[in-house]
mmCIF file of C-alpha atoms in Angstrom:
data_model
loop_
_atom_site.group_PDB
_atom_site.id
_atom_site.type_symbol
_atom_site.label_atom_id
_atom_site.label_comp_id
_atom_site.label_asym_id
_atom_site.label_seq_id
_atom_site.Cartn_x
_atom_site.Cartn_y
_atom_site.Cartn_z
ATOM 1 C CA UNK A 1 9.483 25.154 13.663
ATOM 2 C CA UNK A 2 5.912 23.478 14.203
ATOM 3 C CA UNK A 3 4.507 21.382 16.752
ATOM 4 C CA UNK A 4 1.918 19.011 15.085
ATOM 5 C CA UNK A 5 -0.365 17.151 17.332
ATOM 6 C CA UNK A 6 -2.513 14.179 15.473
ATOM 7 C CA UNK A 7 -4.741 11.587 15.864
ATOM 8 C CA UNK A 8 -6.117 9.351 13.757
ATOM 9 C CA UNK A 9 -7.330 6.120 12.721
ATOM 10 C CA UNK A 10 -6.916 3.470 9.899
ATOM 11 C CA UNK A 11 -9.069 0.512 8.237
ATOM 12 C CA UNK A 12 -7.702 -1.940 5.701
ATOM 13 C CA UNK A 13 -8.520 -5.042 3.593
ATOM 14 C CA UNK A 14 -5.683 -6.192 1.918
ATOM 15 C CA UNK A 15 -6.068 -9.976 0.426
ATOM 16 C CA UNK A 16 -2.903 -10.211 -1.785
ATOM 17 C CA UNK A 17 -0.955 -13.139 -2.100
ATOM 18 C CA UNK A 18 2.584 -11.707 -0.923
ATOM 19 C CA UNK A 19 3.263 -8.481 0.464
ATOM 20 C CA UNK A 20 6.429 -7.910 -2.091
ATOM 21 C CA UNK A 21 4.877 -7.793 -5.883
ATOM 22 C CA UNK A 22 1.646 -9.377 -5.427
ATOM 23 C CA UNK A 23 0.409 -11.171 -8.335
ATOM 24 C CA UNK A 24 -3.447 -10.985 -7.022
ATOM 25 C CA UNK A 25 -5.542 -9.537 -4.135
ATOM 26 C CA UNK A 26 -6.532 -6.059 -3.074
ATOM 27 C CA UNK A 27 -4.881 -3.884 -0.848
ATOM 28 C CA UNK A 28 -7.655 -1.274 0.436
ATOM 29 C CA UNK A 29 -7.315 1.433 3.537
ATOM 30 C CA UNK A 30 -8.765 4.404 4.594
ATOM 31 C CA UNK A 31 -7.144 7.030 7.071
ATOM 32 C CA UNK A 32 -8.286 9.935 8.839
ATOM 33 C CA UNK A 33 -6.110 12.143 10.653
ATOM 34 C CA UNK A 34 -7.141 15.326 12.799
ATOM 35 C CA UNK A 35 -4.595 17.771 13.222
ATOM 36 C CA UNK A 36 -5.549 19.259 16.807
ATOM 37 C CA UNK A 37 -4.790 22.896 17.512
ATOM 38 C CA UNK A 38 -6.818 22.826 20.594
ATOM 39 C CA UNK A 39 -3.793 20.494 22.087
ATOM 40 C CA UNK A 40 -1.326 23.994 21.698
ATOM 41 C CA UNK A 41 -0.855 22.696 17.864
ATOM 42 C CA UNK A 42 0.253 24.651 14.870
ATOM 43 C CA UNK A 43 -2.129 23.584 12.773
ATOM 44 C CA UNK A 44 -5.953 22.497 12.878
ATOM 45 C CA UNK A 45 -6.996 20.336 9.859
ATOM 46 C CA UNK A 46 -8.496 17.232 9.131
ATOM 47 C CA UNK A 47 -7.049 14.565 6.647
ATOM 48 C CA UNK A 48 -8.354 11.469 5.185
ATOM 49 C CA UNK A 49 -6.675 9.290 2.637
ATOM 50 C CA UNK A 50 -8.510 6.407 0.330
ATOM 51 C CA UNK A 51 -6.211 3.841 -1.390
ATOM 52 C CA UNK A 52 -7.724 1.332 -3.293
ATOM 53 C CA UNK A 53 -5.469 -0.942 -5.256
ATOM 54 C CA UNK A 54 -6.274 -4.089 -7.109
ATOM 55 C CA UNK A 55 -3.772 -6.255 -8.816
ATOM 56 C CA UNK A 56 -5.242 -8.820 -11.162
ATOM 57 C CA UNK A 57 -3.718 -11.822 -12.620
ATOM 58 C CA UNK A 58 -3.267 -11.799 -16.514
ATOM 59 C CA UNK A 59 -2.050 -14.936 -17.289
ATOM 60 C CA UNK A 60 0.237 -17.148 -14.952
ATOM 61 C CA UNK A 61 2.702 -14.841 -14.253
ATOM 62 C CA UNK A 62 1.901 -11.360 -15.519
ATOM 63 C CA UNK A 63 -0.455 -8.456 -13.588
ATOM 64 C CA UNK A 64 -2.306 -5.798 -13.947
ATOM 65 C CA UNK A 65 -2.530 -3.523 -11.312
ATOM 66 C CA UNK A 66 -5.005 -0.633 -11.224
ATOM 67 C CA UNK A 67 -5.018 1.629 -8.303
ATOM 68 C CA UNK A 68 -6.527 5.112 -6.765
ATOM 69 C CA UNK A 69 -5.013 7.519 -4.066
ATOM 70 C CA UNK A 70 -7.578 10.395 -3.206
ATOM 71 C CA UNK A 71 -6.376 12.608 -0.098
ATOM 72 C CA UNK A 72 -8.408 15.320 1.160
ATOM 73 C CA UNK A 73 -7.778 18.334 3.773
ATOM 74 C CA UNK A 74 -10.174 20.650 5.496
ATOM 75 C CA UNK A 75 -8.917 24.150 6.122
ATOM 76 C CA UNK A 76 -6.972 26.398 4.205
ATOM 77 C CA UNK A 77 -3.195 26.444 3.073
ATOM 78 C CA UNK A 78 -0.653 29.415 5.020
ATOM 79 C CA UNK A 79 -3.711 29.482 7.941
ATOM 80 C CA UNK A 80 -5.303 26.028 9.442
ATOM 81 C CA UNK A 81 -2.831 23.951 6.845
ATOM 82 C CA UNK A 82 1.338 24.170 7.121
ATOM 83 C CA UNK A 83 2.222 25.235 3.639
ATOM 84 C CA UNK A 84 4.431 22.392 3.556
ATOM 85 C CA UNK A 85 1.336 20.155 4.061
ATOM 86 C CA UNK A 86 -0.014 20.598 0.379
ATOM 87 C CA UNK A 87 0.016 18.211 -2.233
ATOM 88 C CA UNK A 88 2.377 18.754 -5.247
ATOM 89 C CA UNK A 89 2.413 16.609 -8.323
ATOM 90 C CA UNK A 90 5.891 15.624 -10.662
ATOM 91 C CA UNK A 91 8.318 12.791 -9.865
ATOM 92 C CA UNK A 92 8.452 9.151 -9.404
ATOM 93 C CA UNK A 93 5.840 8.873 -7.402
ATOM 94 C CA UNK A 94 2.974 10.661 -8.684
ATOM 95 C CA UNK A 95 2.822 11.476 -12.372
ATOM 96 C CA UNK A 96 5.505 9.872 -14.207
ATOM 97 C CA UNK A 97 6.567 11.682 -17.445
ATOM 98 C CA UNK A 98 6.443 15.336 -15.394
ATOM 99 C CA UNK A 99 9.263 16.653 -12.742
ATOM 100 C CA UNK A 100 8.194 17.717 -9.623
ATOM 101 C CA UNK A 101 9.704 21.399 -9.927
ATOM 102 C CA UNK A 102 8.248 21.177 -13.332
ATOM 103 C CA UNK A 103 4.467 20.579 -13.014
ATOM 104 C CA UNK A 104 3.871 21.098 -9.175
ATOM 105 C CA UNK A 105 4.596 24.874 -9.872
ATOM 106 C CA UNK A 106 0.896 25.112 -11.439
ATOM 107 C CA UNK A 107 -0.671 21.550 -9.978
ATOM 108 C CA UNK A 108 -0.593 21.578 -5.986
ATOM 109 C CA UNK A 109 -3.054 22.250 -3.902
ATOM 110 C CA UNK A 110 -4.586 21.082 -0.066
ATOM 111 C CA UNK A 111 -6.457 17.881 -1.861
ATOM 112 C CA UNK A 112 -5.229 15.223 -4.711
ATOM 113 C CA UNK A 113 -5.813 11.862 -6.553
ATOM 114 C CA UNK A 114 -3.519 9.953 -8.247
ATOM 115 C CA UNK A 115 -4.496 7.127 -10.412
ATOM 116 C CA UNK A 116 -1.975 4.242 -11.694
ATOM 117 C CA UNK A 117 -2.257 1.207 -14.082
ATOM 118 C CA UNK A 118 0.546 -1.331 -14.751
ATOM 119 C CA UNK A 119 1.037 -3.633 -16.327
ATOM 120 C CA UNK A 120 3.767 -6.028 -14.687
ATOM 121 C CA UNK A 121 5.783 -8.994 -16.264
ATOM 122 C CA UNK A 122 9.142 -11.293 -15.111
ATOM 123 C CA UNK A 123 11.963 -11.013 -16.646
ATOM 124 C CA UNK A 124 14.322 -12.659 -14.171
ATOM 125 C CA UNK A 125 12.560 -15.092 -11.671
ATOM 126 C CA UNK A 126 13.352 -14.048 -8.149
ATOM 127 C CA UNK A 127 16.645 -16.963 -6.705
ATOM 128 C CA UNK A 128 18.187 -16.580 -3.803
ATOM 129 C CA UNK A 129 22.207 -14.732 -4.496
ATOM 130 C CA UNK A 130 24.834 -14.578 -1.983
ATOM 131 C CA UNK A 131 27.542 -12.300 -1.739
ATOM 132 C CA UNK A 132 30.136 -12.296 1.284
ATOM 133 C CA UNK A 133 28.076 -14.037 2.939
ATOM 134 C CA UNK A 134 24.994 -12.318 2.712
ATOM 135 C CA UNK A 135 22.131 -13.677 1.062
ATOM 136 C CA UNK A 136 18.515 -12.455 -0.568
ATOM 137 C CA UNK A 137 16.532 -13.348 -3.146
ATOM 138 C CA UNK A 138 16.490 -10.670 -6.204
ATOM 139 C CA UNK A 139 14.388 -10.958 -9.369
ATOM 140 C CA UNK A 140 13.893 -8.248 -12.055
ATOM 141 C CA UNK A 141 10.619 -7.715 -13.441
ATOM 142 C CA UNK A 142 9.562 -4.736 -16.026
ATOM 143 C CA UNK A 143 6.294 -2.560 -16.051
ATOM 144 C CA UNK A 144 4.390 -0.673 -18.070
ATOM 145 C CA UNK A 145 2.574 1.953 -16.558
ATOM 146 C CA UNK A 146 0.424 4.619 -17.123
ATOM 147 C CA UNK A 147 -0.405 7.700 -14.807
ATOM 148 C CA UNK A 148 -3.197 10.726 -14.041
ATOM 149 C CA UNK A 149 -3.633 13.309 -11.400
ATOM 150 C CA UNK A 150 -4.787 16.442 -10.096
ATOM 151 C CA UNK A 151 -3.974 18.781 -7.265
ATOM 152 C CA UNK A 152 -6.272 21.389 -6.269
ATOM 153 C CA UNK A 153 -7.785 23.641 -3.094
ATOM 154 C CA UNK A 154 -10.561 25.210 -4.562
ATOM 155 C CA UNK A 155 -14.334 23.093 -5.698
ATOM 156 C CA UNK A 156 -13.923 25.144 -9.350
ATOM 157 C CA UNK A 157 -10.031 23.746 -9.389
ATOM 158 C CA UNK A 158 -11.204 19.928 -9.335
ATOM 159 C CA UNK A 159 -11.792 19.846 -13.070
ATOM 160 C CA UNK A 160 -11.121 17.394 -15.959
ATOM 161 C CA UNK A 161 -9.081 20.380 -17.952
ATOM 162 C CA UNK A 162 -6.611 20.405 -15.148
ATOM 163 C CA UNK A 163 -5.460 16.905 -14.727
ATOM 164 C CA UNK A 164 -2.358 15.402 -16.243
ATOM 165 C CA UNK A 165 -1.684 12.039 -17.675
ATOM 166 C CA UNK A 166 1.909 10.227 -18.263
ATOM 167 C CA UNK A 167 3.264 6.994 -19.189
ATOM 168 C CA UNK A 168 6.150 4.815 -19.582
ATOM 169 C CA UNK A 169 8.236 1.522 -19.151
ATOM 170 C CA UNK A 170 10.775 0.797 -16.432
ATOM 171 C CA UNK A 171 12.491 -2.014 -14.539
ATOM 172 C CA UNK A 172 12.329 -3.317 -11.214
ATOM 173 C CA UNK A 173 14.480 -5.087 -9.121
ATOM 174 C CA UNK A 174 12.795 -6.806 -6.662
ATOM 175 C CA UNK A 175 14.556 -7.220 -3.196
ATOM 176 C CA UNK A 176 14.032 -7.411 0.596
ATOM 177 C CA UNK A 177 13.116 -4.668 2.737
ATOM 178 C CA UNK A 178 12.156 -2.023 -0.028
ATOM 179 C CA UNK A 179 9.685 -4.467 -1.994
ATOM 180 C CA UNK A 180 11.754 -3.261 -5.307
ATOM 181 C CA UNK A 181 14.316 -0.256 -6.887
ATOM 182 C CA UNK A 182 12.393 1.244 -10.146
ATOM 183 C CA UNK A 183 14.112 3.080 -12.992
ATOM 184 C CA UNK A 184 11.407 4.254 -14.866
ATOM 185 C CA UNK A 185 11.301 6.221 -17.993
ATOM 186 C CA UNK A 186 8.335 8.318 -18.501
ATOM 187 C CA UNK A 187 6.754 10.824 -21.285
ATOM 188 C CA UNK A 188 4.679 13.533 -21.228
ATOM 189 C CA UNK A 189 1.267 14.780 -23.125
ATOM 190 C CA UNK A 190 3.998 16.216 -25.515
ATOM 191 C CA UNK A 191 6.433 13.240 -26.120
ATOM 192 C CA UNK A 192 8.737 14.608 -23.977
ATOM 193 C CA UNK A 193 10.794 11.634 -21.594
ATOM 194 C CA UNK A 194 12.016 11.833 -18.103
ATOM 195 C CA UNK A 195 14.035 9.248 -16.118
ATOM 196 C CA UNK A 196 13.448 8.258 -12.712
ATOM 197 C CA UNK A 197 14.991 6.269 -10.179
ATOM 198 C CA UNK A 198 13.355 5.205 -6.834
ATOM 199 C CA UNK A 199 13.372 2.815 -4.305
ATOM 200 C CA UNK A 200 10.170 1.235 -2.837
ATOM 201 C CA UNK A 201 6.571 0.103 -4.982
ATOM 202 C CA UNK A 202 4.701 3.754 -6.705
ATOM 203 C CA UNK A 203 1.783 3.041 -4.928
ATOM 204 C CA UNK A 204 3.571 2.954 -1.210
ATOM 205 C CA UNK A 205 5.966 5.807 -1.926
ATOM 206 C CA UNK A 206 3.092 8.218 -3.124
ATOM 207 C CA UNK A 207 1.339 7.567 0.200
ATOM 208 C CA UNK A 208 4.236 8.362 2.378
ATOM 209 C CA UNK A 209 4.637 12.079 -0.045
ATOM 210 C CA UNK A 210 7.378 11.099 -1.473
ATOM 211 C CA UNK A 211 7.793 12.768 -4.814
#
């Protein structure tokens, strides 16, 4: 068991037009986070996070959305960094087209930066349903997305040669509370095709580590 002890700060911009889907605006915030062992703490890091996401109208109802997650650590993994603090790439919320226990055995590291683009359309216009007397409004739009990233702890790591790239189509079905569900089908550099379900936008659920 560790005992974390943090502080930290955030500043944002975020100009889109609704917070579920957006169809236009930015959505930018930086974070830094120190990890104090001088409070009795097991670990003694710092952490700062840049998300820049832009989603740009292309035509009346479709969007393109184009976004960058770059998270960097001080200190070194097993010593000043929990092991279970570094960042592993695979899954539905980082590379699509790669499993986590697939590709983070050879990409992780303390640092990482994800890029995204989609390309988002309607398929379903969001109406309000009810069902025993609940009610929401669900819609069901479809993407198609494309992914890079690289993991890495060491200066000589942070190369082009290492990063992966996916891609892929999917569905999502927007609702209340979790912005959307995703089922996603993604491919590899080698054609290979992996299928992924998830709950919550890509670009929130790869800030909060979720793989």
């Amino acid at each position: 068991r560790d005992q974390l002890f943090q502080i930290g700060a955030t500043l944002g911009f975020d100009s889109r037009d609704v917070w579920g889907n957006p169809h236009e605006g930015w959505f930018n915030e930086i974070e830094v986070v120190k990890t104090a062992g001088a409070l009795g703490g097991d670990g003694d890091f710092w952490t700062a996070h840049l998300d820049v996401r832009r989603f740009q109208p292309a035509g009346a109802t479709h969007t393109l959305v184009l976004a960058s997650l770059l998270s960097l650590q001080s200190g070194a993994v097993g010593r000043s960094i929990p092991e279970y603090l570094d960042f592993h790439l695979g899954g539905a919320n980082s590379i699509r087209g790669y499993q986590l226990e697939e590709l983070g055995r050879g990409l992780y590291g303390k640092n990482q930066w994800i890029g995204t683009a989609e390309y988002r359309f309607p398929v379903m216009a969001s109406k309000e349903y009810s069902l025993l007397g609940l009610r929401a409004d669900l819609g069901l739009a479809g993407a198609l997305f494309a992914d890079a990233g690289l993991a890495w702890s060491r200066d000589r790591d942070f190369t082009l040669a290492r990063t992966r790239m996916g891609y892929g189509l999917g569905l999502r079905l927007l609702m209340p509370a979790v912005d959307m569900a995703r089922c996603d089908v993604g491919f590899d550099r080698d054609g290979n095709w992996r299928l992924y379900l998830a709950v919550f936008s890509k670009l929130e659920a790869q800030g909060f580590r979720l793989r």
